[in-house]
Amino acid sequence: MEILHLLEKLTQNCGVAGYEKPIADLLEDEIKDIGPVRRTPLGSLICTVKQESPDKPHVVLEAHMDEIGLMVCDIDDRGFLKVTRCGGIDRRVATASPVIIHGKNGDRRGIVASEEQNPAKNPTLEQLYVDAGVSREQAEKEFPIGTRISYIGSFKHLLEGNVSSKALDDRCGCAAMITAARMLKDMDTDCSITLLLSVMEEVGGMGAATGANALQPITHCISVDVSFALTPELQTHQGGKLGDGPMVGHNPILSREVSEDMAQVGTEQGITHQVKVYAGYRTGTDADGIILAGAGAKGACTCIPLRYMHTPVEVINAADMENTAKLAAAYVAQKVRPEGGCR
């Protein structure tokens, strides 16, 4: 499956929030054949898939490229690196995790450790440190304050079409939106289409919000991220089922019209999908910033079910990612037309 090969390449590259250049370079090389690519001042990638006249709808397909990680905030007398977080790390599994320190002289390996001695307690962020096996003098030369650190998590094929890796959040969304853009390039459409692969989602969504402002006017957006797949501690309404397709979201900030149309297209086309409500008045994804940019846009948030979020062993089902791409492309081709927009 070509999309799985792409996903493996993306997850095994690095791009901690605020230091996305390595993954951005890889993504730019991957999408340059789809259409012209440019970068925003913050580093998000904008790819023009199709350009129609200004009176026609403009659809943005979006996913974020950044991943969670750590940042050096202090170095003690013995060379241990004190760290703070870049995004919402899961402290339960942080200790003993192998990491890559993106230092001045290249990437170096390290291990996350903790001052917490009670195995029944999770360490606090202040108790975590990274052991790079170097002296303070060498650490200060190679890993100055602000150095980013990313997790190591190999790409593994599991049973029933599931895969595990670090950074599936949201490289699986990037792979899905790139695949959707390739599909739409060859489909009969009547709208402008832009692919936006954004930075800094894990620290506030600044890349998508500024990217959307640079793309005005936008009439529609489909933002793809991940959301919780069901695990034993969750009730049915709190997550999606792995393997049952993308989760088409309903939320006050999302367009009910777009969400219902996406579900309808999925049903008519036989594209496996789920329908889920995202609690609160916003989604907590990049969709929020895009919808509110400029004069506003009709927005959809479609999430790929994912287990063990923000750990080095996240899990998704490959078919869910592929169906996300198919659903996004089918919706744009069938429902986004100049006559009034959606229907």
PDB file of N, CA and C in Angstrom, residues 67-164:
ATOM      1  N   GLU A  67       5.364  17.263  15.673  1.00  0.00           N
ATOM      2  CA  GLU A  67       5.170  16.200  16.653  1.00  0.00           C
ATOM      3  C   GLU A  67       5.531  16.719  18.044  1.00  0.00           C
ATOM      4  N   ILE A  68       5.051  16.013  19.061  1.00  0.00           N
ATOM      5  CA  ILE A  68       5.392  16.392  20.429  1.00  0.00           C
ATOM      6  C   ILE A  68       6.846  16.023  20.722  1.00  0.00           C
ATOM      7  N   GLY A  69       7.437  16.682  21.702  1.00  0.00           N
ATOM      8  CA  GLY A  69       8.815  16.395  22.066  1.00  0.00           C
ATOM      9  C   GLY A  69       9.217  17.179  23.296  1.00  0.00           C
ATOM     10  N   LEU A  70      10.519  17.368  23.462  1.00  0.00           N
ATOM     11  CA  LEU A  70      11.069  18.050  24.629  1.00  0.00           C
ATOM     12  C   LEU A  70      12.023  19.150  24.187  1.00  0.00           C
ATOM     13  N   MET A  71      12.373  20.030  25.117  1.00  0.00           N
ATOM     14  CA  MET A  71      13.309  21.104  24.846  1.00  0.00           C
ATOM     15  C   MET A  71      14.235  21.266  26.059  1.00  0.00           C
ATOM     16  N   VAL A  72      15.508  21.428  25.803  1.00  0.00           N
ATOM     17  CA  VAL A  72      16.472  21.627  26.876  1.00  0.00           C
ATOM     18  C   VAL A  72      16.233  22.989  27.525  1.00  0.00           C
ATOM     19  N   CYS A  73      16.075  22.985  28.858  1.00  0.00           N
ATOM     20  CA  CYS A  73      15.877  24.261  29.564  1.00  0.00           C
ATOM     21  C   CYS A  73      16.966  24.534  30.598  1.00  0.00           C
ATOM     22  N   ASP A  74      17.812  23.530  30.895  1.00  0.00           N
ATOM     23  CA  ASP A  74      18.907  23.730  31.840  1.00  0.00           C
ATOM     24  C   ASP A  74      19.857  22.541  31.734  1.00  0.00           C
ATOM     25  N   ILE A  75      21.089  22.726  32.184  1.00  0.00           N
ATOM     26  CA  ILE A  75      22.097  21.660  32.217  1.00  0.00           C
ATOM     27  C   ILE A  75      22.731  21.674  33.593  1.00  0.00           C
ATOM     28  N   ASP A  76      22.711  20.529  34.273  1.00  0.00           N
ATOM     29  CA  ASP A  76      23.263  20.536  35.635  1.00  0.00           C
ATOM     30  C   ASP A  76      24.774  20.299  35.615  1.00  0.00           C
ATOM     31  N   ASP A  77      25.394  20.296  36.782  1.00  0.00           N
ATOM     32  CA  ASP A  77      26.848  20.229  36.890  1.00  0.00           C
ATOM     33  C   ASP A  77      27.428  18.940  36.327  1.00  0.00           C
ATOM     34  N   ARG A  78      26.607  17.879  36.240  1.00  0.00           N
ATOM     35  CA  ARG A  78      27.101  16.594  35.741  1.00  0.00           C
ATOM     36  C   ARG A  78      26.756  16.339  34.278  1.00  0.00           C
ATOM     37  N   GLY A  79      26.132  17.315  33.631  1.00  0.00           N
ATOM     38  CA  GLY A  79      25.831  17.191  32.205  1.00  0.00           C
ATOM     39  C   GLY A  79      24.453  16.660  31.877  1.00  0.00           C
ATOM     40  N   PHE A  80      23.627  16.425  32.926  1.00  0.00           N
ATOM     41  CA  PHE A  80      22.263  15.972  32.669  1.00  0.00           C
ATOM     42  C   PHE A  80      21.421  17.144  32.154  1.00  0.00           C
ATOM     43  N   LEU A  81      20.566  16.864  31.164  1.00  0.00           N
ATOM     44  CA  LEU A  81      19.762  17.905  30.519  1.00  0.00           C
ATOM     45  C   LEU A  81      18.392  17.981  31.166  1.00  0.00           C
ATOM     46  N   LYS A  82      18.101  19.095  31.804  1.00  0.00           N
ATOM     47  CA  LYS A  82      16.751  19.334  32.296  1.00  0.00           C
ATOM     48  C   LYS A  82      15.899  19.777  31.111  1.00  0.00           C
ATOM     49  N   VAL A  83      14.644  19.354  31.105  1.00  0.00           N
ATOM     50  CA  VAL A  83      13.819  19.571  29.909  1.00  0.00           C
ATOM     51  C   VAL A  83      12.450  20.141  30.264  1.00  0.00           C
ATOM     52  N   THR A  84      11.864  20.785  29.281  1.00  0.00           N
ATOM     53  CA  THR A  84      10.462  21.170  29.328  1.00  0.00           C
ATOM     54  C   THR A  84       9.786  20.572  28.100  1.00  0.00           C
ATOM     55  N   ARG A  85       8.493  20.683  28.019  1.00  0.00           N
ATOM     56  CA  ARG A  85       7.772  19.974  26.951  1.00  0.00           C
ATOM     57  C   ARG A  85       7.480  20.874  25.755  1.00  0.00           C
ATOM     58  N   CYS A  86       7.442  20.261  24.602  1.00  0.00           N
ATOM     59  CA  CYS A  86       6.927  20.881  23.380  1.00  0.00           C
ATOM     60  C   CYS A  86       5.684  20.087  22.996  1.00  0.00           C
ATOM     61  N   GLY A  87       4.541  20.517  23.504  1.00  0.00           N
ATOM     62  CA  GLY A  87       3.317  19.757  23.309  1.00  0.00           C
ATOM     63  C   GLY A  87       3.048  18.866  24.503  1.00  0.00           C
ATOM     64  N   GLY A  88       1.950  18.126  24.433  1.00  0.00           N
ATOM     65  CA  GLY A  88       1.468  17.367  25.582  1.00  0.00           C
ATOM     66  C   GLY A  88       2.057  15.988  25.708  1.00  0.00           C
ATOM     67  N   ILE A  89       3.257  15.877  26.235  1.00  0.00           N
ATOM     68  CA  ILE A  89       3.870  14.555  26.396  1.00  0.00           C
ATOM     69  C   ILE A  89       3.132  13.758  27.475  1.00  0.00           C
ATOM     70  N   ASP A  90       3.188  12.445  27.348  1.00  0.00           N
ATOM     71  CA  ASP A  90       2.586  11.551  28.330  1.00  0.00           C
ATOM     72  C   ASP A  90       3.676  11.143  29.323  1.00  0.00           C
ATOM     73  N   ARG A  91       3.638  11.722  30.530  1.00  0.00           N
ATOM     74  CA  ARG A  91       4.691  11.485  31.512  1.00  0.00           C
ATOM     75  C   ARG A  91       4.712  10.044  32.017  1.00  0.00           C
ATOM     76  N   ARG A  92       3.618   9.308  31.839  1.00  0.00           N
ATOM     77  CA  ARG A  92       3.569   7.928  32.315  1.00  0.00           C
ATOM     78  C   ARG A  92       4.571   7.042  31.600  1.00  0.00           C
ATOM     79  N   VAL A  93       4.868   7.363  30.336  1.00  0.00           N
ATOM     80  CA  VAL A  93       5.766   6.505  29.558  1.00  0.00           C
ATOM     81  C   VAL A  93       7.058   7.219  29.180  1.00  0.00           C
ATOM     82  N   ALA A  94       7.253   8.423  29.700  1.00  0.00           N
ATOM     83  CA  ALA A  94       8.437   9.195  29.325  1.00  0.00           C
ATOM     84  C   ALA A  94       9.712   8.559  29.857  1.00  0.00           C
ATOM     85  N   THR A  95       9.706   8.154  31.119  1.00  0.00           N
ATOM     86  CA  THR A  95      10.912   7.591  31.726  1.00  0.00           C
ATOM     87  C   THR A  95      11.356   6.325  30.994  1.00  0.00           C
ATOM     88  N   ALA A  96      12.651   6.279  30.699  1.00  0.00           N
ATOM     89  CA  ALA A  96      13.298   5.162  29.992  1.00  0.00           C
ATOM     90  C   ALA A  96      13.089   5.214  28.482  1.00  0.00           C
ATOM     91  N   SER A  97      12.450   6.265  27.975  1.00  0.00           N
ATOM     92  CA  SER A  97      12.257   6.376  26.525  1.00  0.00           C
ATOM     93  C   SER A  97      13.563   6.812  25.851  1.00  0.00           C
ATOM     94  N   PRO A  98      13.971   6.137  24.784  1.00  0.00           N
ATOM     95  CA  PRO A  98      15.114   6.614  24.009  1.00  0.00           C
ATOM     96  C   PRO A  98      14.719   7.836  23.186  1.00  0.00           C
ATOM     97  N   VAL A  99      15.640   8.771  23.051  1.00  0.00           N
ATOM     98  CA  VAL A  99      15.340  10.016  22.344  1.00  0.00           C
ATOM     99  C   VAL A  99      16.505  10.408  21.438  1.00  0.00           C
ATOM    100  N   ILE A 100      16.201  11.338  20.531  1.00  0.00           N
ATOM    101  CA  ILE A 100      17.226  11.955  19.694  1.00  0.00           C
ATOM    102  C   ILE A 100      17.342  13.413  20.106  1.00  0.00           C
ATOM    103  N   ILE A 101      18.552  13.843  20.453  1.00  0.00           N
ATOM    104  CA  ILE A 101      18.813  15.235  20.808  1.00  0.00           C
ATOM    105  C   ILE A 101      19.358  15.925  19.559  1.00  0.00           C
ATOM    106  N   HIS A 102      18.658  16.946  19.092  1.00  0.00           N
ATOM    107  CA  HIS A 102      19.037  17.608  17.842  1.00  0.00           C
ATOM    108  C   HIS A 102      20.024  18.735  18.135  1.00  0.00           C
ATOM    109  N   GLY A 103      21.278  18.328  18.341  1.00  0.00           N
ATOM    110  CA  GLY A 103      22.305  19.247  18.798  1.00  0.00           C
ATOM    111  C   GLY A 103      22.985  20.022  17.690  1.00  0.00           C
ATOM    112  N   LYS A 104      23.890  20.898  18.095  1.00  0.00           N
ATOM    113  CA  LYS A 104      24.605  21.751  17.152  1.00  0.00           C
ATOM    114  C   LYS A 104      25.509  20.957  16.217  1.00  0.00           C
ATOM    115  N   ASN A 105      26.029  19.830  16.686  1.00  0.00           N
ATOM    116  CA  ASN A 105      26.937  19.019  15.884  1.00  0.00           C
ATOM    117  C   ASN A 105      26.262  17.783  15.302  1.00  0.00           C
ATOM    118  N   GLY A 106      24.940  17.844  15.201  1.00  0.00           N
ATOM    119  CA  GLY A 106      24.191  16.723  14.655  1.00  0.00           C
ATOM    120  C   GLY A 106      23.358  16.037  15.715  1.00  0.00           C
ATOM    121  N   ASP A 107      22.670  15.000  15.300  1.00  0.00           N
ATOM    122  CA  ASP A 107      21.783  14.274  16.208  1.00  0.00           C
ATOM    123  C   ASP A 107      22.578  13.334  17.108  1.00  0.00           C
ATOM    124  N   ARG A 108      22.181  13.309  18.402  1.00  0.00           N
ATOM    125  CA  ARG A 108      22.820  12.428  19.374  1.00  0.00           C
ATOM    126  C   ARG A 108      21.729  11.648  20.114  1.00  0.00           C
ATOM    127  N   ARG A 109      22.036  10.449  20.550  1.00  0.00           N
ATOM    128  CA  ARG A 109      21.084   9.628  21.285  1.00  0.00           C
ATOM    129  C   ARG A 109      21.109   9.987  22.775  1.00  0.00           C
ATOM    130  N   GLY A 110      19.988   9.805  23.419  1.00  0.00           N
ATOM    131  CA  GLY A 110      19.884  10.003  24.854  1.00  0.00           C
ATOM    132  C   GLY A 110      18.764   9.157  25.419  1.00  0.00           C
ATOM    133  N   ILE A 111      18.623   9.178  26.741  1.00  0.00           N
ATOM    134  CA  ILE A 111      17.580   8.432  27.437  1.00  0.00           C
ATOM    135  C   ILE A 111      16.885   9.373  28.421  1.00  0.00           C
ATOM    136  N   VAL A 112      15.557   9.332  28.442  1.00  0.00           N
ATOM    137  CA  VAL A 112      14.813  10.103  29.428  1.00  0.00           C
ATOM    138  C   VAL A 112      14.832   9.341  30.754  1.00  0.00           C
ATOM    139  N   ALA A 113      15.179  10.044  31.818  1.00  0.00           N
ATOM    140  CA  ALA A 113      15.183   9.459  33.151  1.00  0.00           C
ATOM    141  C   ALA A 113      14.440  10.401  34.092  1.00  0.00           C
ATOM    142  N   SER A 114      14.343  10.006  35.352  1.00  0.00           N
ATOM    143  CA  SER A 114      13.540  10.788  36.290  1.00  0.00           C
ATOM    144  C   SER A 114      14.132  10.754  37.683  1.00  0.00           C
ATOM    145  N   GLU A 115      13.923  11.840  38.417  1.00  0.00           N
ATOM    146  CA  GLU A 115      14.330  11.913  39.816  1.00  0.00           C
ATOM    147  C   GLU A 115      13.331  11.193  40.728  1.00  0.00           C
ATOM    148  N   GLU A 116      12.138  10.907  40.230  1.00  0.00           N
ATOM    149  CA  GLU A 116      11.104  10.269  41.050  1.00  0.00           C
ATOM    150  C   GLU A 116      11.497   8.828  41.369  1.00  0.00           C
ATOM    151  N   GLN A 117      11.570   8.505  42.663  1.00  0.00           N
ATOM    152  CA  GLN A 117      11.989   7.175  43.094  1.00  0.00           C
ATOM    153  C   GLN A 117      10.821   6.269  43.467  1.00  0.00           C
ATOM    154  N   ASN A 118       9.617   6.836  43.544  1.00  0.00           N
ATOM    155  CA  ASN A 118       8.444   6.035  43.914  1.00  0.00           C
ATOM    156  C   ASN A 118       7.796   5.470  42.655  1.00  0.00           C
ATOM    157  N   PRO A 119       7.859   4.160  42.432  1.00  0.00           N
ATOM    158  CA  PRO A 119       7.314   3.575  41.190  1.00  0.00           C
ATOM    159  C   PRO A 119       5.806   3.720  41.073  1.00  0.00           C
ATOM    160  N   ALA A 120       5.137   4.056  42.169  1.00  0.00           N
ATOM    161  CA  ALA A 120       3.677   4.209  42.123  1.00  0.00           C
ATOM    162  C   ALA A 120       3.255   5.601  41.669  1.00  0.00           C
ATOM    163  N   LYS A 121       4.214   6.509  41.516  1.00  0.00           N
ATOM    164  CA  LYS A 121       3.888   7.886  41.144  1.00  0.00           C
ATOM    165  C   LYS A 121       4.484   8.222  39.785  1.00  0.00           C
ATOM    166  N   ASN A 122       3.735   8.984  38.988  1.00  0.00           N
ATOM    167  CA  ASN A 122       4.279   9.496  37.737  1.00  0.00           C
ATOM    168  C   ASN A 122       5.203  10.664  38.046  1.00  0.00           C
ATOM    169  N   PRO A 123       6.358  10.742  37.384  1.00  0.00           N
ATOM    170  CA  PRO A 123       7.232  11.885  37.622  1.00  0.00           C
ATOM    171  C   PRO A 123       6.600  13.173  37.103  1.00  0.00           C
ATOM    172  N   THR A 124       6.890  14.269  37.748  1.00  0.00           N
ATOM    173  CA  THR A 124       6.462  15.568  37.227  1.00  0.00           C
ATOM    174  C   THR A 124       7.394  15.975  36.102  1.00  0.00           C
ATOM    175  N   LEU A 125       6.989  16.968  35.346  1.00  0.00           N
ATOM    176  CA  LEU A 125       7.834  17.458  34.265  1.00  0.00           C
ATOM    177  C   LEU A 125       9.179  17.935  34.807  1.00  0.00           C
ATOM    178  N   GLU A 126       9.154  18.583  35.982  1.00  0.00           N
ATOM    179  CA  GLU A 126      10.375  19.118  36.582  1.00  0.00           C
ATOM    180  C   GLU A 126      11.330  18.007  37.017  1.00  0.00           C
ATOM    181  N   GLN A 127      10.813  16.798  37.197  1.00  0.00           N
ATOM    182  CA  GLN A 127      11.655  15.681  37.633  1.00  0.00           C
ATOM    183  C   GLN A 127      12.285  14.918  36.467  1.00  0.00           C
ATOM    184  N   LEU A 128      11.859  15.204  35.261  1.00  0.00           N
ATOM    185  CA  LEU A 128      12.425  14.518  34.100  1.00  0.00           C
ATOM    186  C   LEU A 128      13.753  15.151  33.686  1.00  0.00           C
ATOM    187  N   TYR A 129      14.650  14.323  33.183  1.00  0.00           N
ATOM    188  CA  TYR A 129      15.890  14.831  32.591  1.00  0.00           C
ATOM    189  C   TYR A 129      16.335  13.852  31.511  1.00  0.00           C
ATOM    190  N   VAL A 130      17.240  14.304  30.666  1.00  0.00           N
ATOM    191  CA  VAL A 130      17.767  13.453  29.600  1.00  0.00           C
ATOM    192  C   VAL A 130      19.249  13.208  29.855  1.00  0.00           C
ATOM    193  N   ASP A 131      19.613  11.949  29.818  1.00  0.00           N
ATOM    194  CA  ASP A 131      21.000  11.532  30.004  1.00  0.00           C
ATOM    195  C   ASP A 131      21.613  11.313  28.626  1.00  0.00           C
ATOM    196  N   ALA A 132      22.535  12.194  28.246  1.00  0.00           N
ATOM    197  CA  ALA A 132      23.218  12.062  26.960  1.00  0.00           C
ATOM    198  C   ALA A 132      24.600  11.456  27.120  1.00  0.00           C
ATOM    199  N   GLY A 133      25.011  11.181  28.367  1.00  0.00           N
ATOM    200  CA  GLY A 133      26.297  10.542  28.612  1.00  0.00           C
ATOM    201  C   GLY A 133      27.485  11.452  28.394  1.00  0.00           C
ATOM    202  N   VAL A 134      27.292  12.755  28.589  1.00  0.00           N
ATOM    203  CA  VAL A 134      28.382  13.704  28.347  1.00  0.00           C
ATOM    204  C   VAL A 134      28.583  14.586  29.579  1.00  0.00           C
ATOM    205  N   SER A 135      29.721  15.277  29.612  1.00  0.00           N
ATOM    206  CA  SER A 135      30.006  16.216  30.693  1.00  0.00           C
ATOM    207  C   SER A 135      29.205  17.498  30.496  1.00  0.00           C
ATOM    208  N   ARG A 136      29.187  18.331  31.538  1.00  0.00           N
ATOM    209  CA  ARG A 136      28.492  19.603  31.417  1.00  0.00           C
ATOM    210  C   ARG A 136      29.118  20.463  30.320  1.00  0.00           C
ATOM    211  N   GLU A 137      30.451  20.472  30.262  1.00  0.00           N
ATOM    212  CA  GLU A 137      31.140  21.290  29.260  1.00  0.00           C
ATOM    213  C   GLU A 137      30.741  20.872  27.846  1.00  0.00           C
ATOM    214  N   GLN A 138      30.725  19.570  27.597  1.00  0.00           N
ATOM    215  CA  GLN A 138      30.350  19.092  26.265  1.00  0.00           C
ATOM    216  C   GLN A 138      28.874  19.341  25.997  1.00  0.00           C
ATOM    217  N   ALA A 139      28.029  19.137  27.009  1.00  0.00           N
ATOM    218  CA  ALA A 139      26.594  19.367  26.833  1.00  0.00           C
ATOM    219  C   ALA A 139      26.312  20.812  26.481  1.00  0.00           C
ATOM    220  N   GLU A 140      27.000  21.748  27.145  1.00  0.00           N
ATOM    221  CA  GLU A 140      26.762  23.165  26.869  1.00  0.00           C
ATOM    222  C   GLU A 140      27.186  23.544  25.458  1.00  0.00           C
ATOM    223  N   LYS A 141      28.205  22.861  24.917  1.00  0.00           N
ATOM    224  CA  LYS A 141      28.637  23.120  23.545  1.00  0.00           C
ATOM    225  C   LYS A 141      27.669  22.539  22.523  1.00  0.00           C
ATOM    226  N   GLU A 142      27.226  21.304  22.790  1.00  0.00           N
ATOM    227  CA  GLU A 142      26.407  20.598  21.797  1.00  0.00           C
ATOM    228  C   GLU A 142      24.919  20.823  21.957  1.00  0.00           C
ATOM    229  N   PHE A 143      24.440  20.974  23.194  1.00  0.00           N
ATOM    230  CA  PHE A 143      23.004  21.028  23.452  1.00  0.00           C
ATOM    231  C   PHE A 143      22.624  22.296  24.223  1.00  0.00           C
ATOM    232  N   PRO A 144      22.798  23.469  23.626  1.00  0.00           N
ATOM    233  CA  PRO A 144      22.478  24.702  24.342  1.00  0.00           C
ATOM    234  C   PRO A 144      20.987  24.798  24.667  1.00  0.00           C
ATOM    235  N   ILE A 145      20.679  25.693  25.582  1.00  0.00           N
ATOM    236  CA  ILE A 145      19.283  25.912  25.960  1.00  0.00           C
ATOM    237  C   ILE A 145      18.435  26.138  24.707  1.00  0.00           C
ATOM    238  N   GLY A 146      17.304  25.454  24.638  1.00  0.00           N
ATOM    239  CA  GLY A 146      16.422  25.567  23.478  1.00  0.00           C
ATOM    240  C   GLY A 146      16.550  24.423  22.491  1.00  0.00           C
ATOM    241  N   THR A 147      17.543  23.545  22.680  1.00  0.00           N
ATOM    242  CA  THR A 147      17.713  22.394  21.789  1.00  0.00           C
ATOM    243  C   THR A 147      16.492  21.486  21.868  1.00  0.00           C
ATOM    244  N   ARG A 148      15.977  21.071  20.712  1.00  0.00           N
ATOM    245  CA  ARG A 148      14.815  20.189  20.666  1.00  0.00           C
ATOM    246  C   ARG A 148      15.233  18.730  20.788  1.00  0.00           C
ATOM    247  N   ILE A 149      14.332  17.952  21.361  1.00  0.00           N
ATOM    248  CA  ILE A 149      14.552  16.520  21.565  1.00  0.00           C
ATOM    249  C   ILE A 149      13.309  15.771  21.089  1.00  0.00           C
ATOM    250  N   SER A 150      13.499  14.764  20.257  1.00  0.00           N
ATOM    251  CA  SER A 150      12.356  13.987  19.764  1.00  0.00           C
ATOM    252  C   SER A 150      12.461  12.536  20.220  1.00  0.00           C
ATOM    253  N   TYR A 151      11.310  11.899  20.333  1.00  0.00           N
ATOM    254  CA  TYR A 151      11.266  10.485  20.733  1.00  0.00           C
ATOM    255  C   TYR A 151      11.725   9.587  19.588  1.00  0.00           C
ATOM    256  N   ILE A 152      12.222   8.419  19.954  1.00  0.00           N
ATOM    257  CA  ILE A 152      12.497   7.358  18.990  1.00  0.00           C
ATOM    258  C   ILE A 152      11.366   6.346  19.105  1.00  0.00           C
ATOM    259  N   GLY A 153      10.743   6.037  17.992  1.00  0.00           N
ATOM    260  CA  GLY A 153       9.670   5.045  17.980  1.00  0.00           C
ATOM    261  C   GLY A 153       9.603   4.418  16.611  1.00  0.00           C
ATOM    262  N   SER A 154      10.068   3.186  16.468  1.00  0.00           N
ATOM    263  CA  SER A 154      10.169   2.543  15.162  1.00  0.00           C
ATOM    264  C   SER A 154       8.788   2.247  14.578  1.00  0.00           C
ATOM    265  N   PHE A 155       8.755   2.104  13.276  1.00  0.00           N
ATOM    266  CA  PHE A 155       7.512   1.800  12.557  1.00  0.00           C
ATOM    267  C   PHE A 155       7.319   0.293  12.550  1.00  0.00           C
ATOM    268  N   LYS A 156       6.195  -0.155  13.116  1.00  0.00           N
ATOM    269  CA  LYS A 156       5.955  -1.599  13.265  1.00  0.00           C
ATOM    270  C   LYS A 156       4.594  -1.981  12.697  1.00  0.00           C
ATOM    271  N   HIS A 157       4.551  -3.078  11.954  1.00  0.00           N
ATOM    272  CA  HIS A 157       3.300  -3.636  11.455  1.00  0.00           C
ATOM    273  C   HIS A 157       2.748  -4.592  12.508  1.00  0.00           C
ATOM    274  N   LEU A 158       1.514  -4.349  12.931  1.00  0.00           N
ATOM    275  CA  LEU A 158       0.846  -5.200  13.910  1.00  0.00           C
ATOM    276  C   LEU A 158      -0.191  -6.071  13.189  1.00  0.00           C
ATOM    277  N   LEU A 159      -1.031  -6.759  13.947  1.00  0.00           N
ATOM    278  CA  LEU A 159      -2.070  -7.595  13.356  1.00  0.00           C
ATOM    279  C   LEU A 159      -3.252  -6.763  12.878  1.00  0.00           C
ATOM    280  N   GLU A 160      -4.078  -7.342  12.023  1.00  0.00           N
ATOM    281  CA  GLU A 160      -5.339  -6.747  11.562  1.00  0.00           C
ATOM    282  C   GLU A 160      -5.162  -5.406  10.855  1.00  0.00           C
ATOM    283  N   GLY A 161      -4.012  -5.215  10.195  1.00  0.00           N
ATOM    284  CA  GLY A 161      -3.794  -3.981   9.442  1.00  0.00           C
ATOM    285  C   GLY A 161      -3.418  -2.781  10.288  1.00  0.00           C
ATOM    286  N   ASN A 162      -3.109  -3.003  11.568  1.00  0.00           N
ATOM    287  CA  ASN A 162      -2.704  -1.906  12.440  1.00  0.00           C
ATOM    288  C   ASN A 162      -1.205  -1.668  12.335  1.00  0.00           C
ATOM    289  N   VAL A 163      -0.795  -0.420  12.572  1.00  0.00           N
ATOM    290  CA  VAL A 163       0.622  -0.067  12.596  1.00  0.00           C
ATOM    291  C   VAL A 163       0.887   0.778  13.835  1.00  0.00           C
ATOM    292  N   SER A 164       2.138   0.744  14.295  1.00  0.00           N
ATOM    293  CA  SER A 164       2.538   1.518  15.469  1.00  0.00           C
ATOM    294  C   SER A 164       3.795   2.308  15.151  1.00  0.00           C
TER     295      SER A 164
END
